[in-house]
mmCIF file of N, CA and C in Angstrom:
data_model
loop_
_atom_site.group_PDB
_atom_site.id
_atom_site.type_symbol
_atom_site.label_atom_id
_atom_site.label_comp_id
_atom_site.label_asym_id
_atom_site.label_seq_id
_atom_site.Cartn_x
_atom_site.Cartn_y
_atom_site.Cartn_z
ATOM 1 N N UNK P 975 -85.646 -78.613 95.656
ATOM 2 C CA UNK P 975 -86.685 -79.577 94.553
ATOM 3 C C UNK P 975 -87.543 -80.424 95.062
ATOM 4 N N UNK P 976 -88.529 -80.787 94.830
ATOM 5 C CA UNK P 976 -89.663 -81.714 95.152
ATOM 6 C C UNK P 976 -89.131 -83.233 94.574
ATOM 7 N N UNK P 977 -89.589 -84.339 95.492
ATOM 8 C CA UNK P 977 -89.514 -85.649 95.020
ATOM 9 C C UNK P 977 -89.871 -85.643 93.499
ATOM 10 N N UNK P 978 -91.319 -85.301 93.164
ATOM 11 C CA UNK P 978 -91.742 -85.355 91.906
ATOM 12 C C UNK P 978 -91.006 -84.404 90.920
ATOM 13 N N UNK P 979 -90.268 -83.341 91.233
ATOM 14 C CA UNK P 979 -89.554 -82.358 90.566
ATOM 15 C C UNK P 979 -88.074 -83.510 89.846
ATOM 16 N N UNK P 980 -87.629 -83.892 91.049
ATOM 17 C CA UNK P 980 -86.493 -84.833 90.437
ATOM 18 C C UNK P 980 -86.726 -85.839 89.988
ATOM 19 N N UNK P 981 -87.921 -86.698 89.830
ATOM 20 C CA UNK P 981 -88.508 -87.810 88.993
ATOM 21 C C UNK P 981 -88.808 -87.137 87.623
ATOM 22 N N UNK P 982 -89.211 -86.017 87.536
ATOM 23 C CA UNK P 982 -89.439 -85.532 86.410
ATOM 24 C C UNK P 982 -88.391 -85.164 85.532
ATOM 25 N N UNK P 983 -87.115 -84.368 86.161
ATOM 26 C CA UNK P 983 -86.090 -84.127 85.609
ATOM 27 C C UNK P 983 -85.188 -85.306 85.106
ATOM 28 N N UNK P 984 -85.358 -86.437 85.851
ATOM 29 C CA UNK P 984 -84.400 -87.680 85.786
ATOM 30 C C UNK P 984 -85.176 -88.435 84.240
ATOM 31 N N UNK P 985 -86.441 -88.132 84.125
ATOM 32 C CA UNK P 985 -87.201 -88.675 82.929
ATOM 33 C C UNK P 985 -86.761 -87.992 81.573
ATOM 34 N N UNK P 986 -86.362 -86.677 81.584
ATOM 35 C CA UNK P 986 -85.978 -86.103 80.961
ATOM 36 C C UNK P 986 -86.720 -84.837 80.758
ATOM 37 N N UNK P 987 -87.465 -84.486 81.491
ATOM 38 C CA UNK P 987 -88.637 -83.363 81.486
ATOM 39 C C UNK P 987 -87.840 -82.242 82.890
ATOM 40 N N UNK P 988 -88.000 -81.101 82.685
ATOM 41 C CA UNK P 988 -87.622 -80.128 83.872
ATOM 42 C C UNK P 988 -88.683 -79.156 84.278
ATOM 43 N N UNK P 989 -89.576 -79.273 85.212
ATOM 44 C CA UNK P 989 -90.836 -77.999 85.350
ATOM 45 C C UNK P 989 -89.709 -77.011 85.245
ATOM 46 N N UNK P 990 -90.470 -75.844 84.903
ATOM 47 C CA UNK P 990 -89.866 -74.879 84.696
ATOM 48 C C UNK P 990 -90.899 -73.543 85.262
ATOM 49 N N UNK P 991 -91.978 -73.674 84.952
ATOM 50 C CA UNK P 991 -92.882 -72.602 85.848
ATOM 51 C C UNK P 991 -94.395 -73.089 85.495
ATOM 52 N N UNK P 992 -95.160 -72.075 85.931
ATOM 53 C CA UNK P 992 -96.969 -72.505 85.944
ATOM 54 C C UNK P 992 -97.111 -71.717 84.534
ATOM 55 N N UNK P 993 -98.352 -72.518 83.830
ATOM 56 C CA UNK P 993 -98.415 -71.730 82.469
ATOM 57 C C UNK P 993 -98.996 -70.364 82.545
ATOM 58 N N UNK P 994 -100.115 -70.410 83.462
ATOM 59 C CA UNK P 994 -100.281 -68.713 83.594
ATOM 60 C C UNK P 994 -99.390 -67.579 83.639
ATOM 61 N N UNK P 995 -98.157 -68.169 84.215
ATOM 62 C CA UNK P 995 -97.298 -66.917 84.212
ATOM 63 C C UNK P 995 -96.485 -66.692 83.307
ATOM 64 N N UNK P 996 -96.707 -67.507 82.078
ATOM 65 C CA UNK P 996 -96.067 -67.229 80.872
ATOM 66 C C UNK P 996 -97.306 -66.353 80.270
ATOM 67 N N UNK P 997 -97.031 -64.950 79.872
ATOM 68 C CA UNK P 997 -98.134 -64.190 79.396
ATOM 69 C C UNK P 997 -97.660 -64.281 77.604
ATOM 70 N N UNK P 998 -98.947 -64.264 76.994
ATOM 71 C CA UNK P 998 -99.216 -64.487 75.599
ATOM 72 C C UNK P 998 -97.905 -63.349 75.003
ATOM 73 N N UNK P 999 -97.152 -63.579 74.011
ATOM 74 C CA UNK P 999 -96.169 -62.905 73.337
ATOM 75 C C UNK P 999 -95.317 -62.624 73.425
ATOM 76 N N UNK P 1000 -95.108 -62.913 75.120
ATOM 77 C CA UNK P 1000 -93.655 -62.387 75.691
ATOM 78 C C UNK P 1000 -92.988 -63.463 76.130
ATOM 79 N N UNK P 1001 -91.670 -63.510 75.808
ATOM 80 C CA UNK P 1001 -90.825 -64.365 76.522
ATOM 81 C C UNK P 1001 -90.113 -64.323 78.106
ATOM 82 N N UNK P 1002 -89.881 -65.382 78.539
ATOM 83 C CA UNK P 1002 -89.215 -65.497 79.916
ATOM 84 C C UNK P 1002 -87.995 -66.301 79.422
ATOM 85 N N UNK P 1003 -87.275 -66.244 80.526
ATOM 86 C CA UNK P 1003 -85.743 -67.189 80.381
ATOM 87 C C UNK P 1003 -85.799 -68.223 81.733
ATOM 88 N N UNK P 1004 -85.454 -69.088 81.723
ATOM 89 C CA UNK P 1004 -85.147 -70.141 82.640
ATOM 90 C C UNK P 1004 -83.752 -70.910 82.241
ATOM 91 N N UNK P 1005 -83.571 -71.322 83.398
ATOM 92 C CA UNK P 1005 -82.154 -71.897 83.502
ATOM 93 C C UNK P 1005 -82.694 -73.457 83.489
ATOM 94 N N UNK P 1006 -82.196 -74.189 82.599
ATOM 95 C CA UNK P 1006 -82.585 -75.963 82.353
ATOM 96 C C UNK P 1006 -81.246 -76.649 82.405
ATOM 97 N N UNK P 1007 -80.854 -77.418 83.404
ATOM 98 C CA UNK P 1007 -79.595 -78.289 82.936
ATOM 99 C C UNK P 1007 -78.615 -77.394 82.380
ATOM 100 N N UNK P 1008 -78.188 -76.240 82.987
ATOM 101 C CA UNK P 1008 -77.414 -75.530 83.033
ATOM 102 C C UNK P 1008 -77.005 -74.688 81.817
ATOM 103 N N UNK P 1009 -78.600 -74.729 80.813
ATOM 104 C CA UNK P 1009 -78.574 -74.083 79.498
ATOM 105 C C UNK P 1009 -79.703 -72.722 79.715
ATOM 106 N N UNK P 1010 -79.502 -71.599 79.451
ATOM 107 C CA UNK P 1010 -80.268 -70.454 79.401
ATOM 108 C C UNK P 1010 -81.324 -71.136 78.356
ATOM 109 N N UNK P 1011 -82.600 -71.085 78.454
ATOM 110 C CA UNK P 1011 -83.651 -71.548 77.633
ATOM 111 C C UNK P 1011 -84.885 -70.461 77.521
ATOM 112 N N UNK P 1012 -84.898 -69.695 76.458
ATOM 113 C CA UNK P 1012 -86.042 -68.995 76.412
ATOM 114 C C UNK P 1012 -87.374 -69.580 75.776
ATOM 115 N N UNK P 1013 -88.473 -69.125 76.839
ATOM 116 C CA UNK P 1013 -89.740 -69.741 76.813
ATOM 117 C C UNK P 1013 -90.534 -68.749 75.844
ATOM 118 N N UNK P 1014 -91.719 -68.973 75.407
ATOM 119 C CA UNK P 1014 -92.902 -68.297 74.611
ATOM 120 C C UNK P 1014 -93.986 -69.014 74.635
ATOM 121 N N UNK P 1015 -95.133 -68.001 75.137
ATOM 122 C CA UNK P 1015 -96.350 -68.555 74.529
ATOM 123 C C UNK P 1015 -97.120 -67.829 73.718
ATOM 124 N N UNK P 1016 -97.832 -68.517 72.440
ATOM 125 C CA UNK P 1016 -98.229 -67.753 71.702
ATOM 126 C C UNK P 1016 -99.921 -67.435 72.367
ATOM 127 N N UNK P 1017 -100.333 -66.358 71.279
ATOM 128 C CA UNK P 1017 -101.793 -66.113 71.995
ATOM 129 C C UNK P 1017 -102.721 -67.396 71.608
ATOM 130 N N UNK P 1018 -102.097 -68.608 70.670
ATOM 131 C CA UNK P 1018 -103.537 -69.812 70.782
ATOM 132 C C UNK P 1018 -102.941 -70.583 71.593
ATOM 133 N N UNK P 1019 -101.730 -70.377 72.479
ATOM 134 C CA UNK P 1019 -101.612 -71.395 73.590
ATOM 135 C C UNK P 1019 -100.158 -72.029 73.225
ATOM 136 N N UNK P 1020 -99.754 -71.901 72.082
ATOM 137 C CA UNK P 1020 -98.745 -72.702 71.888
ATOM 138 C C UNK P 1020 -97.436 -72.507 72.621
ATOM 139 N N UNK P 1021 -96.777 -73.209 72.837
ATOM 140 C CA UNK P 1021 -95.410 -73.255 73.727
ATOM 141 C C UNK P 1021 -94.524 -73.522 73.125
ATOM 142 N N UNK P 1022 -93.245 -72.864 73.277
ATOM 143 C CA UNK P 1022 -91.948 -72.709 71.926
ATOM 144 C C UNK P 1022 -90.625 -72.198 73.208
ATOM 145 N N UNK P 1023 -89.575 -73.185 72.978
ATOM 146 C CA UNK P 1023 -88.459 -73.160 73.976
ATOM 147 C C UNK P 1023 -87.219 -73.250 72.823
ATOM 148 N N UNK P 1024 -86.644 -72.142 72.667
ATOM 149 C CA UNK P 1024 -85.296 -71.772 71.937
ATOM 150 C C UNK P 1024 -84.231 -71.804 73.012
ATOM 151 N N UNK P 1025 -83.056 -71.868 72.621
ATOM 152 C CA UNK P 1025 -81.743 -71.315 73.167
ATOM 153 C C UNK P 1025 -81.958 -69.684 73.549
ATOM 154 N N UNK P 1026 -81.379 -69.214 74.425
ATOM 155 C CA UNK P 1026 -81.553 -67.674 74.667
ATOM 156 C C UNK P 1026 -80.586 -67.006 74.007
ATOM 157 N N UNK P 1027 -79.716 -67.589 73.559
ATOM 158 C CA UNK P 1027 -78.154 -66.697 73.180
ATOM 159 C C UNK P 1027 -78.502 -66.441 71.858
ATOM 160 N N UNK P 1028 -78.214 -65.004 71.312
ATOM 161 C CA UNK P 1028 -78.313 -64.531 70.137
ATOM 162 C C UNK P 1028 -76.642 -64.691 69.599
ATOM 163 N N UNK P 1029 -76.934 -65.606 68.172
ATOM 164 C CA UNK P 1029 -75.694 -66.244 68.040
ATOM 165 C C UNK P 1029 -74.879 -64.866 67.384
ATOM 166 N N UNK P 1030 -75.128 -63.727 66.927
ATOM 167 C CA UNK P 1030 -74.930 -62.464 66.381
ATOM 168 C C UNK P 1030 -74.318 -61.582 67.308
ATOM 169 N N UNK P 1031 -74.876 -61.704 68.272
ATOM 170 C CA UNK P 1031 -74.462 -60.421 69.469
ATOM 171 C C UNK P 1031 -73.181 -61.515 70.672
ATOM 172 N N UNK P 1032 -73.934 -62.796 70.804
ATOM 173 C CA UNK P 1032 -73.268 -63.201 71.873
ATOM 174 C C UNK P 1032 -73.994 -63.284 73.200
ATOM 175 N N UNK P 1033 -75.051 -62.481 73.339
ATOM 176 C CA UNK P 1033 -75.528 -61.915 74.608
ATOM 177 C C UNK P 1033 -76.545 -63.048 74.320
ATOM 178 N N UNK P 1034 -77.424 -63.166 75.878
ATOM 179 C CA UNK P 1034 -78.648 -64.017 76.319
ATOM 180 C C UNK P 1034 -79.713 -63.332 76.167
ATOM 181 N N UNK P 1035 -80.114 -63.041 74.945
ATOM 182 C CA UNK P 1035 -81.323 -62.061 75.279
ATOM 183 C C UNK P 1035 -82.491 -62.364 74.401
ATOM 184 N N UNK P 1036 -82.557 -63.492 73.954
ATOM 185 C CA UNK P 1036 -83.757 -63.657 73.101
ATOM 186 C C UNK P 1036 -84.833 -63.757 73.637
ATOM 187 N N UNK P 1037 -84.893 -64.127 74.908
ATOM 188 C CA UNK P 1037 -86.182 -64.412 75.757
ATOM 189 C C UNK P 1037 -86.433 -62.989 75.935
ATOM 190 N N UNK P 1038 -86.064 -61.671 75.519
ATOM 191 C CA UNK P 1038 -86.501 -60.486 75.652
ATOM 192 C C UNK P 1038 -86.988 -59.626 74.035
ATOM 193 N N UNK P 1039 -86.792 -60.937 73.047
ATOM 194 C CA UNK P 1039 -87.572 -60.189 72.033
ATOM 195 C C UNK P 1039 -88.626 -59.987 71.579
ATOM 196 N N UNK P 1040 -89.159 -59.380 70.453
ATOM 197 C CA UNK P 1040 -90.546 -59.307 69.951
ATOM 198 C C UNK P 1040 -90.948 -60.532 69.233
ATOM 199 N N UNK P 1041 -92.083 -61.171 69.997
ATOM 200 C CA UNK P 1041 -92.584 -62.301 69.340
ATOM 201 C C UNK P 1041 -93.606 -61.737 68.185
ATOM 202 N N UNK P 1042 -93.190 -62.746 67.289
ATOM 203 C CA UNK P 1042 -94.730 -62.157 66.101
ATOM 204 C C UNK P 1042 -94.423 -63.543 65.065
ATOM 205 N N UNK P 1043 -94.996 -63.160 64.061
ATOM 206 C CA UNK P 1043 -95.169 -63.997 62.890
ATOM 207 C C UNK P 1043 -94.385 -63.556 61.665
ATOM 208 N N UNK P 1044 -93.763 -64.052 60.889
ATOM 209 C CA UNK P 1044 -93.250 -63.869 59.296
ATOM 210 C C UNK P 1044 -93.534 -65.150 58.293
ATOM 211 N N UNK P 1045 -94.342 -64.519 57.528
ATOM 212 C CA UNK P 1045 -95.001 -65.586 56.383
ATOM 213 C C UNK P 1045 -95.705 -66.756 57.043
ATOM 214 N N UNK P 1046 -96.370 -66.533 58.037
ATOM 215 C CA UNK P 1046 -97.173 -67.459 59.088
ATOM 216 C C UNK P 1046 -96.424 -68.131 59.908
ATOM 217 N N UNK P 1047 -94.902 -68.018 59.801
ATOM 218 C CA UNK P 1047 -94.021 -68.547 60.887
ATOM 219 C C UNK P 1047 -93.765 -67.845 62.445
ATOM 220 N N UNK P 1048 -94.189 -68.654 63.194
ATOM 221 C CA UNK P 1048 -93.825 -68.186 64.628
ATOM 222 C C UNK P 1048 -92.331 -67.548 64.927
ATOM 223 N N UNK P 1049 -91.846 -66.104 64.839
ATOM 224 C CA UNK P 1049 -90.709 -65.927 65.266
ATOM 225 C C UNK P 1049 -90.374 -65.081 66.145
ATOM 226 N N UNK P 1050 -89.062 -64.927 66.796
ATOM 227 C CA UNK P 1050 -88.671 -63.896 67.858
ATOM 228 C C UNK P 1050 -87.684 -62.998 67.318
ATOM 229 N N UNK P 1051 -87.996 -61.996 67.520
ATOM 230 C CA UNK P 1051 -86.616 -60.915 66.643
ATOM 231 C C UNK P 1051 -85.761 -60.503 67.971
ATOM 232 N N UNK P 1052 -84.859 -60.963 67.512
ATOM 233 C CA UNK P 1052 -83.569 -60.383 68.666
ATOM 234 C C UNK P 1052 -83.477 -58.926 69.074
ATOM 235 N N UNK P 1053 -83.342 -58.756 70.206
ATOM 236 C CA UNK P 1053 -83.440 -57.250 70.765
ATOM 237 C C UNK P 1053 -81.860 -56.286 70.046
ATOM 238 N N UNK P 1054 -81.014 -57.171 70.042
ATOM 239 C CA UNK P 1054 -79.869 -56.752 69.763
ATOM 240 C C UNK P 1054 -79.850 -56.297 68.332
ATOM 241 N N UNK P 1055 -79.929 -57.159 67.046
ATOM 242 C CA UNK P 1055 -79.879 -56.544 66.010
ATOM 243 C C UNK P 1055 -81.136 -56.951 65.143
ATOM 244 N N UNK P 1056 -82.258 -57.566 65.639
ATOM 245 C CA UNK P 1056 -83.373 -57.760 65.132
ATOM 246 C C UNK P 1056 -83.639 -58.716 64.361
ATOM 247 N N UNK P 1057 -82.575 -59.772 63.744
ATOM 248 C CA UNK P 1057 -82.377 -61.071 63.281
ATOM 249 C C UNK P 1057 -83.850 -61.667 63.684
ATOM 250 N N UNK P 1058 -84.880 -62.417 63.095
ATOM 251 C CA UNK P 1058 -85.767 -62.835 62.914
ATOM 252 C C UNK P 1058 -85.189 -64.471 63.386
ATOM 253 N N UNK P 1059 -85.631 -65.375 64.210
ATOM 254 C CA UNK P 1059 -85.373 -67.175 64.426
ATOM 255 C C UNK P 1059 -86.648 -67.328 64.583
ATOM 256 N N UNK P 1060 -86.880 -68.507 63.769
ATOM 257 C CA UNK P 1060 -87.955 -69.244 63.883
ATOM 258 C C UNK P 1060 -88.068 -69.733 65.194
ATOM 259 N N UNK P 1061 -88.998 -69.978 65.950
ATOM 260 C CA UNK P 1061 -89.805 -70.667 67.099
ATOM 261 C C UNK P 1061 -89.945 -72.090 66.678
ATOM 262 N N UNK P 1062 -89.955 -72.200 65.725
ATOM 263 C CA UNK P 1062 -90.301 -74.096 65.415
ATOM 264 C C UNK P 1062 -88.982 -74.929 65.232
ATOM 265 N N UNK P 1063 -88.108 -73.939 64.432
ATOM 266 C CA UNK P 1063 -87.119 -74.985 63.709
ATOM 267 C C UNK P 1063 -85.998 -74.425 64.683
ATOM 268 N N UNK P 1064 -85.832 -72.885 64.662
ATOM 269 C CA UNK P 1064 -84.693 -72.028 65.498
ATOM 270 C C UNK P 1064 -83.646 -71.626 64.436
ATOM 271 N N UNK P 1065 -83.993 -71.734 62.922
ATOM 272 C CA UNK P 1065 -83.080 -70.844 62.013
ATOM 273 C C UNK P 1065 -83.522 -69.927 61.828
ATOM 274 N N UNK P 1066 -82.406 -69.035 61.660
ATOM 275 C CA UNK P 1066 -82.714 -67.203 61.331
ATOM 276 C C UNK P 1066 -83.243 -67.135 59.964
ATOM 277 N N UNK P 1067 -84.116 -66.518 59.892
ATOM 278 C CA UNK P 1067 -85.047 -66.486 58.807
ATOM 279 C C UNK P 1067 -83.947 -65.468 58.008
ATOM 280 N N UNK P 1068 -83.227 -64.470 58.449
ATOM 281 C CA UNK P 1068 -82.305 -63.645 57.846
ATOM 282 C C UNK P 1068 -80.971 -64.118 57.467
ATOM 283 N N UNK P 1069 -80.906 -65.627 58.107
ATOM 284 C CA UNK P 1069 -79.448 -65.875 57.676
ATOM 285 C C UNK P 1069 -79.611 -67.534 57.847
ATOM 286 N N UNK P 1070 -80.138 -68.198 57.266
ATOM 287 C CA UNK P 1070 -80.729 -69.549 57.128
ATOM 288 C C UNK P 1070 -79.479 -70.169 57.732
ATOM 289 N N UNK P 1071 -78.287 -69.973 57.557
ATOM 290 C CA UNK P 1071 -76.938 -70.753 58.217
ATOM 291 C C UNK P 1071 -76.712 -70.609 59.315
ATOM 292 N N UNK P 1072 -77.426 -69.966 60.153
ATOM 293 C CA UNK P 1072 -77.505 -69.721 61.675
ATOM 294 C C UNK P 1072 -78.846 -69.962 62.030
ATOM 295 N N UNK P 1073 -78.530 -70.697 63.264
ATOM 296 C CA UNK P 1073 -79.588 -71.293 64.187
ATOM 297 C C UNK P 1073 -79.330 -71.457 65.306
ATOM 298 N N UNK P 1074 -80.547 -71.246 66.480
ATOM 299 C CA UNK P 1074 -80.360 -71.220 67.684
ATOM 300 C C UNK P 1074 -80.642 -72.807 68.156
ATOM 301 N N UNK P 1075 -80.642 -73.529 69.150
ATOM 302 C CA UNK P 1075 -80.999 -74.805 69.693
ATOM 303 C C UNK P 1075 -82.700 -74.703 69.666
ATOM 304 N N UNK P 1076 -83.348 -75.513 69.504
ATOM 305 C CA UNK P 1076 -84.713 -75.629 69.978
ATOM 306 C C UNK P 1076 -84.853 -76.892 70.857
ATOM 307 N N UNK P 1077 -86.040 -77.003 71.963
ATOM 308 C CA UNK P 1077 -86.476 -77.738 72.681
ATOM 309 C C UNK P 1077 -87.918 -78.055 72.953
ATOM 310 N N UNK P 1078 -87.932 -79.523 73.318
ATOM 311 C CA UNK P 1078 -88.995 -79.900 73.359
ATOM 312 C C UNK P 1078 -89.607 -79.201 74.654
ATOM 313 N N UNK P 1079 -90.801 -78.693 74.611
ATOM 314 C CA UNK P 1079 -91.751 -78.234 76.105
ATOM 315 C C UNK P 1079 -93.259 -78.941 75.503
ATOM 316 N N UNK P 1080 -93.759 -79.035 77.248
ATOM 317 C CA UNK P 1080 -94.761 -79.517 77.014
ATOM 318 C C UNK P 1080 -95.480 -78.954 78.437
ATOM 319 N N UNK P 1081 -96.910 -79.188 78.336
ATOM 320 C CA UNK P 1081 -97.764 -78.826 79.379
ATOM 321 C C UNK P 1081 -98.255 -79.674 80.049
ATOM 322 N N UNK P 1082 -98.096 -79.813 81.469
ATOM 323 C CA UNK P 1082 -98.455 -81.291 82.448
ATOM 324 C C UNK P 1082 -99.089 -80.564 83.392
ATOM 325 N N UNK P 1083 -100.656 -80.319 83.481
ATOM 326 C CA UNK P 1083 -101.284 -79.925 84.274
ATOM 327 C C UNK P 1083 -101.429 -78.205 83.982
ATOM 328 N N UNK P 1084 -100.929 -77.774 84.605
ATOM 329 C CA UNK P 1084 -100.689 -76.306 84.997
ATOM 330 C C UNK P 1084 -99.052 -76.386 84.922
ATOM 331 N N UNK P 1085 -98.565 -76.707 84.674
ATOM 332 C CA UNK P 1085 -97.041 -76.711 84.815
ATOM 333 C C UNK P 1085 -96.142 -76.825 83.304
ATOM 334 N N UNK P 1086 -95.348 -75.946 82.971
ATOM 335 C CA UNK P 1086 -94.673 -75.762 81.948
ATOM 336 C C UNK P 1086 -93.460 -76.731 81.780
ATOM 337 N N UNK P 1087 -93.255 -77.790 80.901
ATOM 338 C CA UNK P 1087 -91.768 -78.530 81.714
ATOM 339 C C UNK P 1087 -90.985 -78.777 80.012
ATOM 340 N N UNK P 1088 -89.763 -78.135 80.215
ATOM 341 C CA UNK P 1088 -88.834 -78.668 79.002
ATOM 342 C C UNK P 1088 -88.267 -79.931 78.874
ATOM 343 N N UNK P 1089 -87.832 -80.388 77.926
ATOM 344 C CA UNK P 1089 -87.212 -81.711 77.577
ATOM 345 C C UNK P 1089 -85.889 -81.205 77.833
ATOM 346 N N UNK P 1090 -85.082 -82.262 78.696
ATOM 347 C CA UNK P 1090 -83.507 -81.973 79.074
ATOM 348 C C UNK P 1090 -82.891 -83.072 77.942
ATOM 349 N N UNK P 1091 -83.379 -84.210 77.743
ATOM 350 C CA UNK P 1091 -82.674 -85.465 76.835
ATOM 351 C C UNK P 1091 -83.036 -85.575 75.800
#
């Protein structure tokens, strides 16, 4: 880890990857602060970060889900049982009593950073 990376992490942001490495409408998984985070980039460039664990199956697979929209809301469908989770709120649209954590995400230059604090 570089001195800049350590400084950012201490400030509550962890550099994860380069923006061009995130393909539109595809997810990737990153380990941030000991947690698996699923990162997504929408076609319009918006970035989302949610917990990677599917609460219905217990598997860490949401980064492999299909990204899309439901009623205008950006979602990812779990590859296990196809429940749709809002990328903005983490709430399951098929079972609103269930949710995954969401994380702040930002772009600093060409670097995607996830909030850790």
